[in-house]
PDB file of C-alpha atoms in Angstrom:
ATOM      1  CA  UNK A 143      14.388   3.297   0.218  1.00  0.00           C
ATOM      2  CA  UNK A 144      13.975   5.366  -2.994  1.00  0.00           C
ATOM      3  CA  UNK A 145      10.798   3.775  -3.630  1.00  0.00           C
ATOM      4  CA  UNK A 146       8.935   5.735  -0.668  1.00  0.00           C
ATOM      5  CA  UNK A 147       9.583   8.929  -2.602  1.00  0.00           C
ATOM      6  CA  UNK A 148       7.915   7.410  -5.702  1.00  0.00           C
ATOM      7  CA  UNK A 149       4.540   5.970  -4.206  1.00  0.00           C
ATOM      8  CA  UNK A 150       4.094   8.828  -1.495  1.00  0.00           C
ATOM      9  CA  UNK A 151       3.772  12.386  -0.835  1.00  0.00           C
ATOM     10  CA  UNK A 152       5.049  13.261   2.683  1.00  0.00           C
ATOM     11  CA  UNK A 153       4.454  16.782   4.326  1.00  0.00           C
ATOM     12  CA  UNK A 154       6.530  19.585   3.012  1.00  0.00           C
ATOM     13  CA  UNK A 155       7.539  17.524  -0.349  1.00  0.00           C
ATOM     14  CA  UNK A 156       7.033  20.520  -3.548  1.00  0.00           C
ATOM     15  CA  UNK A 157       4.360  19.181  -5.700  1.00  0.00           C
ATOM     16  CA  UNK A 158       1.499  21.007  -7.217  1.00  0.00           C
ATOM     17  CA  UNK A 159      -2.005  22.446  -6.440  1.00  0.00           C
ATOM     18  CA  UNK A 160      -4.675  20.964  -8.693  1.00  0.00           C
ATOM     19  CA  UNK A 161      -7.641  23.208  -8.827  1.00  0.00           C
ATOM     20  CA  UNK A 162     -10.946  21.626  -9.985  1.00  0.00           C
ATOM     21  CA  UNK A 163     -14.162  23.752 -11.110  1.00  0.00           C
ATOM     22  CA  UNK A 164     -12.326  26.566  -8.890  1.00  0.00           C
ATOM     23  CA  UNK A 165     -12.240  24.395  -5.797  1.00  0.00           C
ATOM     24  CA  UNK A 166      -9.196  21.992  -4.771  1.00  0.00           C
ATOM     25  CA  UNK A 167     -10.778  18.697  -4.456  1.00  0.00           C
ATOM     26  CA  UNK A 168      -9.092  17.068  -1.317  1.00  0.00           C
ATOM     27  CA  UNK A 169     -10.046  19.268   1.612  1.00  0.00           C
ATOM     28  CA  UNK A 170      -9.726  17.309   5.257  1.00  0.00           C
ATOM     29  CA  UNK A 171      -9.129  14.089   3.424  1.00  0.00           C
ATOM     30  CA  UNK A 172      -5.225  13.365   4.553  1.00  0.00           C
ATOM     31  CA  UNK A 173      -4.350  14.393   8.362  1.00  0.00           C
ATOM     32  CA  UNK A 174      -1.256  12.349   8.593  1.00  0.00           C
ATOM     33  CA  UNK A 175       0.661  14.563   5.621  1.00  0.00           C
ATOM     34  CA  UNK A 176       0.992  11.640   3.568  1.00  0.00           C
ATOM     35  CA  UNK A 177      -0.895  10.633   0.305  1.00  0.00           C
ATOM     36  CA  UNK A 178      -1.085   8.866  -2.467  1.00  0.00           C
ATOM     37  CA  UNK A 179       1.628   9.518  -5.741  1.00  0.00           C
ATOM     38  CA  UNK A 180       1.819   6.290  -7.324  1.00  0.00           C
ATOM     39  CA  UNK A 181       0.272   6.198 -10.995  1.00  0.00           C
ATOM     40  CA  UNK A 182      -0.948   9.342 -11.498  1.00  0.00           C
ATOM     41  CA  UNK A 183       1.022  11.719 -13.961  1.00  0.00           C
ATOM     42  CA  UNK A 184       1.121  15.441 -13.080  1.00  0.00           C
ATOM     43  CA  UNK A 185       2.507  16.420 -16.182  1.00  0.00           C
ATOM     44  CA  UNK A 186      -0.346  19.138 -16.681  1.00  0.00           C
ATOM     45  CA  UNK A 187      -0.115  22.431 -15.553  1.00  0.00           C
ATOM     46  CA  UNK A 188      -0.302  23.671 -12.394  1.00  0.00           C
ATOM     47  CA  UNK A 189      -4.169  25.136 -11.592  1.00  0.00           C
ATOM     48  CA  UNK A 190      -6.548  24.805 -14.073  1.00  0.00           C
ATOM     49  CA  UNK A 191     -10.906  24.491 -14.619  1.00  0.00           C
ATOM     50  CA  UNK A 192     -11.127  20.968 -14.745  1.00  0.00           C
ATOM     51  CA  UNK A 193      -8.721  17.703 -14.292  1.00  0.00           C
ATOM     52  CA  UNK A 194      -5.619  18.171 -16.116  1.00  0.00           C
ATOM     53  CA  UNK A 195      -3.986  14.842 -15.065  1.00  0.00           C
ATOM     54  CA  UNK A 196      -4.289  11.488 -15.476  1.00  0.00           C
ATOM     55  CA  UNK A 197      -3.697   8.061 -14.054  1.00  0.00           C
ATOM     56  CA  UNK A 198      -2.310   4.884 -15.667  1.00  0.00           C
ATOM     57  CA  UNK A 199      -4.946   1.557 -14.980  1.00  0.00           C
ATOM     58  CA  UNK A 200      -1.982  -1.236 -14.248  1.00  0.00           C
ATOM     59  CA  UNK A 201      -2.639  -5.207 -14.507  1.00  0.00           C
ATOM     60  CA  UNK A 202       0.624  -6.905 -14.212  1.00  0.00           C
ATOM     61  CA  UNK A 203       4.147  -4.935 -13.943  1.00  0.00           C
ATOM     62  CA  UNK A 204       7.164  -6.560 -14.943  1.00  0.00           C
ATOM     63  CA  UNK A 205       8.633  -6.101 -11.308  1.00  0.00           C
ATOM     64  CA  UNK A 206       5.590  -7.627  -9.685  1.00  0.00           C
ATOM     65  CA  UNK A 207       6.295 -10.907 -12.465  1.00  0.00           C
ATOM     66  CA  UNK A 208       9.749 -10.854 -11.262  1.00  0.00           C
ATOM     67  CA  UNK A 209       8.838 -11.097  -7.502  1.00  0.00           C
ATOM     68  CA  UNK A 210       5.902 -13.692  -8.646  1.00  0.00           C
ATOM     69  CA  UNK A 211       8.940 -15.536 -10.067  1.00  0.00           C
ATOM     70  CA  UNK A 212      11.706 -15.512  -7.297  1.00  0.00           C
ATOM     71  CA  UNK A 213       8.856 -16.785  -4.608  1.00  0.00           C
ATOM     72  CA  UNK A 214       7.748 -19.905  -6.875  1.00  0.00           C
ATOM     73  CA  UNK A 215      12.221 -20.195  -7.016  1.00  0.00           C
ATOM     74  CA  UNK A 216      12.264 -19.765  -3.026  1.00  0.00           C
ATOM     75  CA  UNK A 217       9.990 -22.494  -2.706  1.00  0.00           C
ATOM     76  CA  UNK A 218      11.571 -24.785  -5.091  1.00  0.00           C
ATOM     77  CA  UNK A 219      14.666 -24.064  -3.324  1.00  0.00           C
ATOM     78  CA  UNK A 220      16.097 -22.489  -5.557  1.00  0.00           C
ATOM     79  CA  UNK A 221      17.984 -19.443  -3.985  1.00  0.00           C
ATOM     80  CA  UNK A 222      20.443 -18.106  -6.342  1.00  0.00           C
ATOM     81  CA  UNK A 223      17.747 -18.026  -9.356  1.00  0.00           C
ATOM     82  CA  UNK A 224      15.647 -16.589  -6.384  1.00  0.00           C
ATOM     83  CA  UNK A 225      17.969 -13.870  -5.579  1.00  0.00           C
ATOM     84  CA  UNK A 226      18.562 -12.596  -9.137  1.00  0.00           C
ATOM     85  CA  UNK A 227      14.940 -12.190 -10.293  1.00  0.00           C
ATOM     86  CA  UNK A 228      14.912  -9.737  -6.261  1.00  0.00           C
ATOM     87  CA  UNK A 229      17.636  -7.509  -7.486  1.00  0.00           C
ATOM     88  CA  UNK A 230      16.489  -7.462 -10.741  1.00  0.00           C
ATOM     89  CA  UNK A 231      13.259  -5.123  -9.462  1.00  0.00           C
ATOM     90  CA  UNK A 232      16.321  -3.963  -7.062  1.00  0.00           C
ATOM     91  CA  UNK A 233      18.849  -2.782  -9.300  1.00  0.00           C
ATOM     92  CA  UNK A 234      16.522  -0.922 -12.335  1.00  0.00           C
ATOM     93  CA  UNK A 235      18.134   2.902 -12.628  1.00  0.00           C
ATOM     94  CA  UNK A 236      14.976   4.530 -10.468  1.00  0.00           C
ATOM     95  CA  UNK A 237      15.990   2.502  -7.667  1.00  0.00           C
ATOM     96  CA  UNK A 238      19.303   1.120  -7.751  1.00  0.00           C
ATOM     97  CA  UNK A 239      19.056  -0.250  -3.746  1.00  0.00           C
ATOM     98  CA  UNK A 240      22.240  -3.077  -2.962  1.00  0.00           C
ATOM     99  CA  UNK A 241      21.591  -6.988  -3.989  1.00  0.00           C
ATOM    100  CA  UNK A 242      20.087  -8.795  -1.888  1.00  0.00           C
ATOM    101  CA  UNK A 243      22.476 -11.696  -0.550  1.00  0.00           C
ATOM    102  CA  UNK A 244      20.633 -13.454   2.113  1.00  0.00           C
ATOM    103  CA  UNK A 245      19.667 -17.583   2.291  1.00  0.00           C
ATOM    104  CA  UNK A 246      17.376 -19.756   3.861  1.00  0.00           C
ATOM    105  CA  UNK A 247      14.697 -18.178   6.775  1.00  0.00           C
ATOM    106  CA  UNK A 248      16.816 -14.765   5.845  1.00  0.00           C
ATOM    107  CA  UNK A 249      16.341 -14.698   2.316  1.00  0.00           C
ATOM    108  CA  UNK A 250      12.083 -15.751   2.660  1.00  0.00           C
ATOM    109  CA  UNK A 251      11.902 -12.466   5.172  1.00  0.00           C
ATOM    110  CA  UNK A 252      13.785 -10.610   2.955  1.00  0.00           C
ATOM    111  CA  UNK A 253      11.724 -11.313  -0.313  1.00  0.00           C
ATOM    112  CA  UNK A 254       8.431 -10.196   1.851  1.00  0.00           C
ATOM    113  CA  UNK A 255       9.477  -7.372   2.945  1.00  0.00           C
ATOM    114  CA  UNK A 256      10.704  -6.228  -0.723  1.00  0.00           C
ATOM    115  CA  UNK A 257       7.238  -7.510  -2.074  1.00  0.00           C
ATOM    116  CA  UNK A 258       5.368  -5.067   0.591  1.00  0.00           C
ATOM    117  CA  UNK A 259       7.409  -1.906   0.018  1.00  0.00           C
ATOM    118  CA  UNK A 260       7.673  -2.646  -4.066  1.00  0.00           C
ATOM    119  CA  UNK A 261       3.854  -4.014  -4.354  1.00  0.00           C
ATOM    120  CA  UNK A 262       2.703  -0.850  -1.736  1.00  0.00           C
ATOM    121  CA  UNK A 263      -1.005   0.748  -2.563  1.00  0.00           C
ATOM    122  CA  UNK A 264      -1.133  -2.609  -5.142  1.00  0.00           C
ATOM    123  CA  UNK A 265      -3.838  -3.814  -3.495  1.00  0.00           C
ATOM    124  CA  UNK A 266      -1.837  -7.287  -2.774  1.00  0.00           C
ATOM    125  CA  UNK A 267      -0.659  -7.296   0.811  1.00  0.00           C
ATOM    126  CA  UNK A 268      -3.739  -8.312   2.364  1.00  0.00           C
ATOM    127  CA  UNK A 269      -3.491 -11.429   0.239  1.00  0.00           C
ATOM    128  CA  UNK A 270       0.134 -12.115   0.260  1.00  0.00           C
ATOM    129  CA  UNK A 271      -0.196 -11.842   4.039  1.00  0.00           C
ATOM    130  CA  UNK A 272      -3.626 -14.893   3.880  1.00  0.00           C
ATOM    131  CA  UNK A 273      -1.459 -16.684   1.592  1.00  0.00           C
ATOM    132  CA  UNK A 274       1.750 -17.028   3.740  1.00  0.00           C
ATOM    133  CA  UNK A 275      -0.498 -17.077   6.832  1.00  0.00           C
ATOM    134  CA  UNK A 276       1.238 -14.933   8.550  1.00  0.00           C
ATOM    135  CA  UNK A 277      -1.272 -12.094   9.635  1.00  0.00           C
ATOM    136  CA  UNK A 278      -0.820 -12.224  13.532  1.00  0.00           C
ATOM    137  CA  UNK A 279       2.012  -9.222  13.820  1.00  0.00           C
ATOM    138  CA  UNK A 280       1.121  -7.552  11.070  1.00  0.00           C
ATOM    139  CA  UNK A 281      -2.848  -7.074  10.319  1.00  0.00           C
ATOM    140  CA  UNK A 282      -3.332  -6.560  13.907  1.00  0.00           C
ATOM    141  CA  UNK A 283      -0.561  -4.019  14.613  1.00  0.00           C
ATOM    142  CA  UNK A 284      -1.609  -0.698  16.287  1.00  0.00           C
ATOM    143  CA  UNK A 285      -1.130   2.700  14.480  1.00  0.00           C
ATOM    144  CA  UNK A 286       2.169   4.011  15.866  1.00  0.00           C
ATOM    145  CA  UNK A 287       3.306   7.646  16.482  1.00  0.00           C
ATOM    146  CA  UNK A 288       2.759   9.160  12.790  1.00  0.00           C
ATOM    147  CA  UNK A 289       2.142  12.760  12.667  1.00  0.00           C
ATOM    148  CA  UNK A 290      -1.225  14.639  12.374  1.00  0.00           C
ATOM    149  CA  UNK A 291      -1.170  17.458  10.119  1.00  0.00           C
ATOM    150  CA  UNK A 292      -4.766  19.654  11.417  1.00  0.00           C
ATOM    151  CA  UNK A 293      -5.727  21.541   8.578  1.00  0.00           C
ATOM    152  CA  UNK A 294      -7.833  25.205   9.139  1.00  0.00           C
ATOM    153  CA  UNK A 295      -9.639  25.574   5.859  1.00  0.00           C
ATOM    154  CA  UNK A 296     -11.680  28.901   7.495  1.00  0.00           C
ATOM    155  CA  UNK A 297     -12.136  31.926   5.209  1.00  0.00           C
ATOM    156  CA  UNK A 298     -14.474  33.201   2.226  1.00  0.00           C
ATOM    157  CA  UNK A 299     -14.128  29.418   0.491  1.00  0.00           C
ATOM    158  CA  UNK A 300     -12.022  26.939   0.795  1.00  0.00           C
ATOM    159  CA  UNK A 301      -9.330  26.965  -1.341  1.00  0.00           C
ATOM    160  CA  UNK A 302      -9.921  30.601  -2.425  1.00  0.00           C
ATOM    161  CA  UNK A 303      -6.788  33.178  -2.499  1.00  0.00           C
ATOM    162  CA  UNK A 304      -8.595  35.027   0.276  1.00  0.00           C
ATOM    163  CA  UNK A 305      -9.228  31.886   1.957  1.00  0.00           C
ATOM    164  CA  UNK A 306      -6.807  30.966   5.199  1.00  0.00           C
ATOM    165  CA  UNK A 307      -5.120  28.156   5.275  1.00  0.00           C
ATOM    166  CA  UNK A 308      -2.650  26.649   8.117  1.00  0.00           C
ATOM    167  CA  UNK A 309      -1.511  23.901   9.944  1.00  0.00           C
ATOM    168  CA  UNK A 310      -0.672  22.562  13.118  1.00  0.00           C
ATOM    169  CA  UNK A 311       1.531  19.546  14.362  1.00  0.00           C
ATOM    170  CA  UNK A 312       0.307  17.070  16.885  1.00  0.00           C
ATOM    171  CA  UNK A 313       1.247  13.139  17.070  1.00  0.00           C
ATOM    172  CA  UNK A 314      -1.329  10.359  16.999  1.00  0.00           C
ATOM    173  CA  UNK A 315      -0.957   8.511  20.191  1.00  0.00           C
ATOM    174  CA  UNK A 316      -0.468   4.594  19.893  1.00  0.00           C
ATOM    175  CA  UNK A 317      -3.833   3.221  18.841  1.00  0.00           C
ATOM    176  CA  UNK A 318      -5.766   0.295  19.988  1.00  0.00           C
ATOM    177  CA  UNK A 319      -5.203  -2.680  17.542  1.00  0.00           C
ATOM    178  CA  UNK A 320      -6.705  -1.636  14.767  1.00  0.00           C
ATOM    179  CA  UNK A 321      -8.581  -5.162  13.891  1.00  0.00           C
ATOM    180  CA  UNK A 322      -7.705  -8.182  16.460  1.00  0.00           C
ATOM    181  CA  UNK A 323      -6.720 -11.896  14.792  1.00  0.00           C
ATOM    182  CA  UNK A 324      -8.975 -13.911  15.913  1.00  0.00           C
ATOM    183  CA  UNK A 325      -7.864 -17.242  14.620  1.00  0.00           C
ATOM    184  CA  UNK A 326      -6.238 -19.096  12.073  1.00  0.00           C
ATOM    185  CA  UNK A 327      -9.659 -19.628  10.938  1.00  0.00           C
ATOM    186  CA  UNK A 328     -10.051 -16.199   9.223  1.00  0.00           C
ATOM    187  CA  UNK A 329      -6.996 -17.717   6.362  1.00  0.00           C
ATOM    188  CA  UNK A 330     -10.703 -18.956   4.958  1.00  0.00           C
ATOM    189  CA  UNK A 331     -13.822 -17.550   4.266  1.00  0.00           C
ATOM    190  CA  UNK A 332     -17.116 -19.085   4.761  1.00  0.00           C
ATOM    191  CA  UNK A 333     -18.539 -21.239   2.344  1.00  0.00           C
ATOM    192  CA  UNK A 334     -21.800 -19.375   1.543  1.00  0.00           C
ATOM    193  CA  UNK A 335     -25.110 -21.405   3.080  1.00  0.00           C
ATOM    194  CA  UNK A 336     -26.726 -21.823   0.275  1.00  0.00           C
ATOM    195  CA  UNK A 337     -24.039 -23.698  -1.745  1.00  0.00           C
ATOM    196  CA  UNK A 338     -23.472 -25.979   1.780  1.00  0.00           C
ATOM    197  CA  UNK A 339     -27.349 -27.214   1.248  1.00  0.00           C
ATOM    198  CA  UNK A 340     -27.159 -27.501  -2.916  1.00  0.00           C
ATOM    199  CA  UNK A 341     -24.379 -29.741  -2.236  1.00  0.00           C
ATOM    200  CA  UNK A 342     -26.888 -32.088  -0.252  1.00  0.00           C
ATOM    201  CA  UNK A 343     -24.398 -32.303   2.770  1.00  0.00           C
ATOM    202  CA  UNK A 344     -21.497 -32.596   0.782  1.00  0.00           C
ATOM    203  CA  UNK A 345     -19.858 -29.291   1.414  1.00  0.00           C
ATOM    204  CA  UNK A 346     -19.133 -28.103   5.174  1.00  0.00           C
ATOM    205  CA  UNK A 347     -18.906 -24.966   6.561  1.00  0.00           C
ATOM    206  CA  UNK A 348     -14.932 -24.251   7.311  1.00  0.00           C
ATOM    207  CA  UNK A 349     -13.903 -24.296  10.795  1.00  0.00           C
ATOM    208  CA  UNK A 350     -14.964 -20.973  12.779  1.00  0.00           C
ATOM    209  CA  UNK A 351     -18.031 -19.894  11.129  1.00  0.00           C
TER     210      UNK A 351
END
């Protein structure tokens, strides 16, 4: 999927080296080789004394209205209007992927999975994942076989010219389950105490807490 290449760095992908007040700023923070790209603009040059690029603040992109759009036309049942409002975030010129043709159960998985890759590092899959309640299978999945880039930083200062700087390979064994799903009950959160007693009874706690 072209979109990978434009939220990510992987390992070995040319990019730059931002230096900041002589030091680069990111030392041991990303062993897997992969990082953040999305949003920021590295238009600058390549070292400098200070930050030399910038990243954009986004509320709402178009894209993100389209997919908004297609899931309220999903759940009105209506597919076709469904599918064009998909390959319209599908078929811009950065992307260009194939339409999307599927119906019924199909088409529903299909539209999540586009909404994860396209709304990735957006801060909405946590949500989108309460909202469809459908967290067992995929909040509770284990980490599985990525890479693990060990950095050696050793020498006169990190990030220095005489400084040394290599790398070994080794692959992250399949982790525990991250967080385990312990009920349908986490969909909600509590209903904080002290609004249960101003209510005077009214309010009650949801299920599970």
């Amino acid at each position: 999927d072209p979109k990978n290449g434009q939220n990510l760095f992987d390992f070995g992908r040319d990019s730059k080296t931002y230096w900041v007040k002589g030091l680069t700023p990111f030392h041991h923070r990303v062993q897997t080789g992969y990082t953040f790209r999305r949003y920021n603009d590295f238009a600058g040059p390549r070292a400098s004394y200070d930050y030399d690029y910038s990243q954009a603040i986004v509320f709402l992109r178009l894209a993100e209205f389209y997919l908004n759009y297609a899931e309220i036309q999903i759940a009105l049942g209506n597919e076709a209007l469904a599918r064009e409002y998909i390959n319209r975030v599908r078929k811009r010129p950065s992307v260009n992927m194939p339409d999307v043709i599927a119906t019924g159960a199909e088409l529903v998985r299909v539209y999540r999975a586009e909404r994860a890759i396209e709304l990735h590092l957006e801060d909405s899959r946590f949500f989108d994942l309460m909202r469809w309640k459908a967290a067992p299978g995929n909040i509770d999945i284990p980490t599985r076989g990525l890479t693990r880039v060990l950095m050696d930083w050793t020498g006169t200062q990190a990030g220095d010219l005489a400084g040394k700087l290599s790398y070994t390979y080794g692959v992250i064994p399949e982790a525990e389950i991250r967080k385990p799903w312990k009920g349908d009950y986490y969909y909600l959160l509590p209903i904080p105490n002290d609004e249960i007693r101003k209510s005077n009874g009214v309010l009650k706690q949801n299920p599970g807490y």
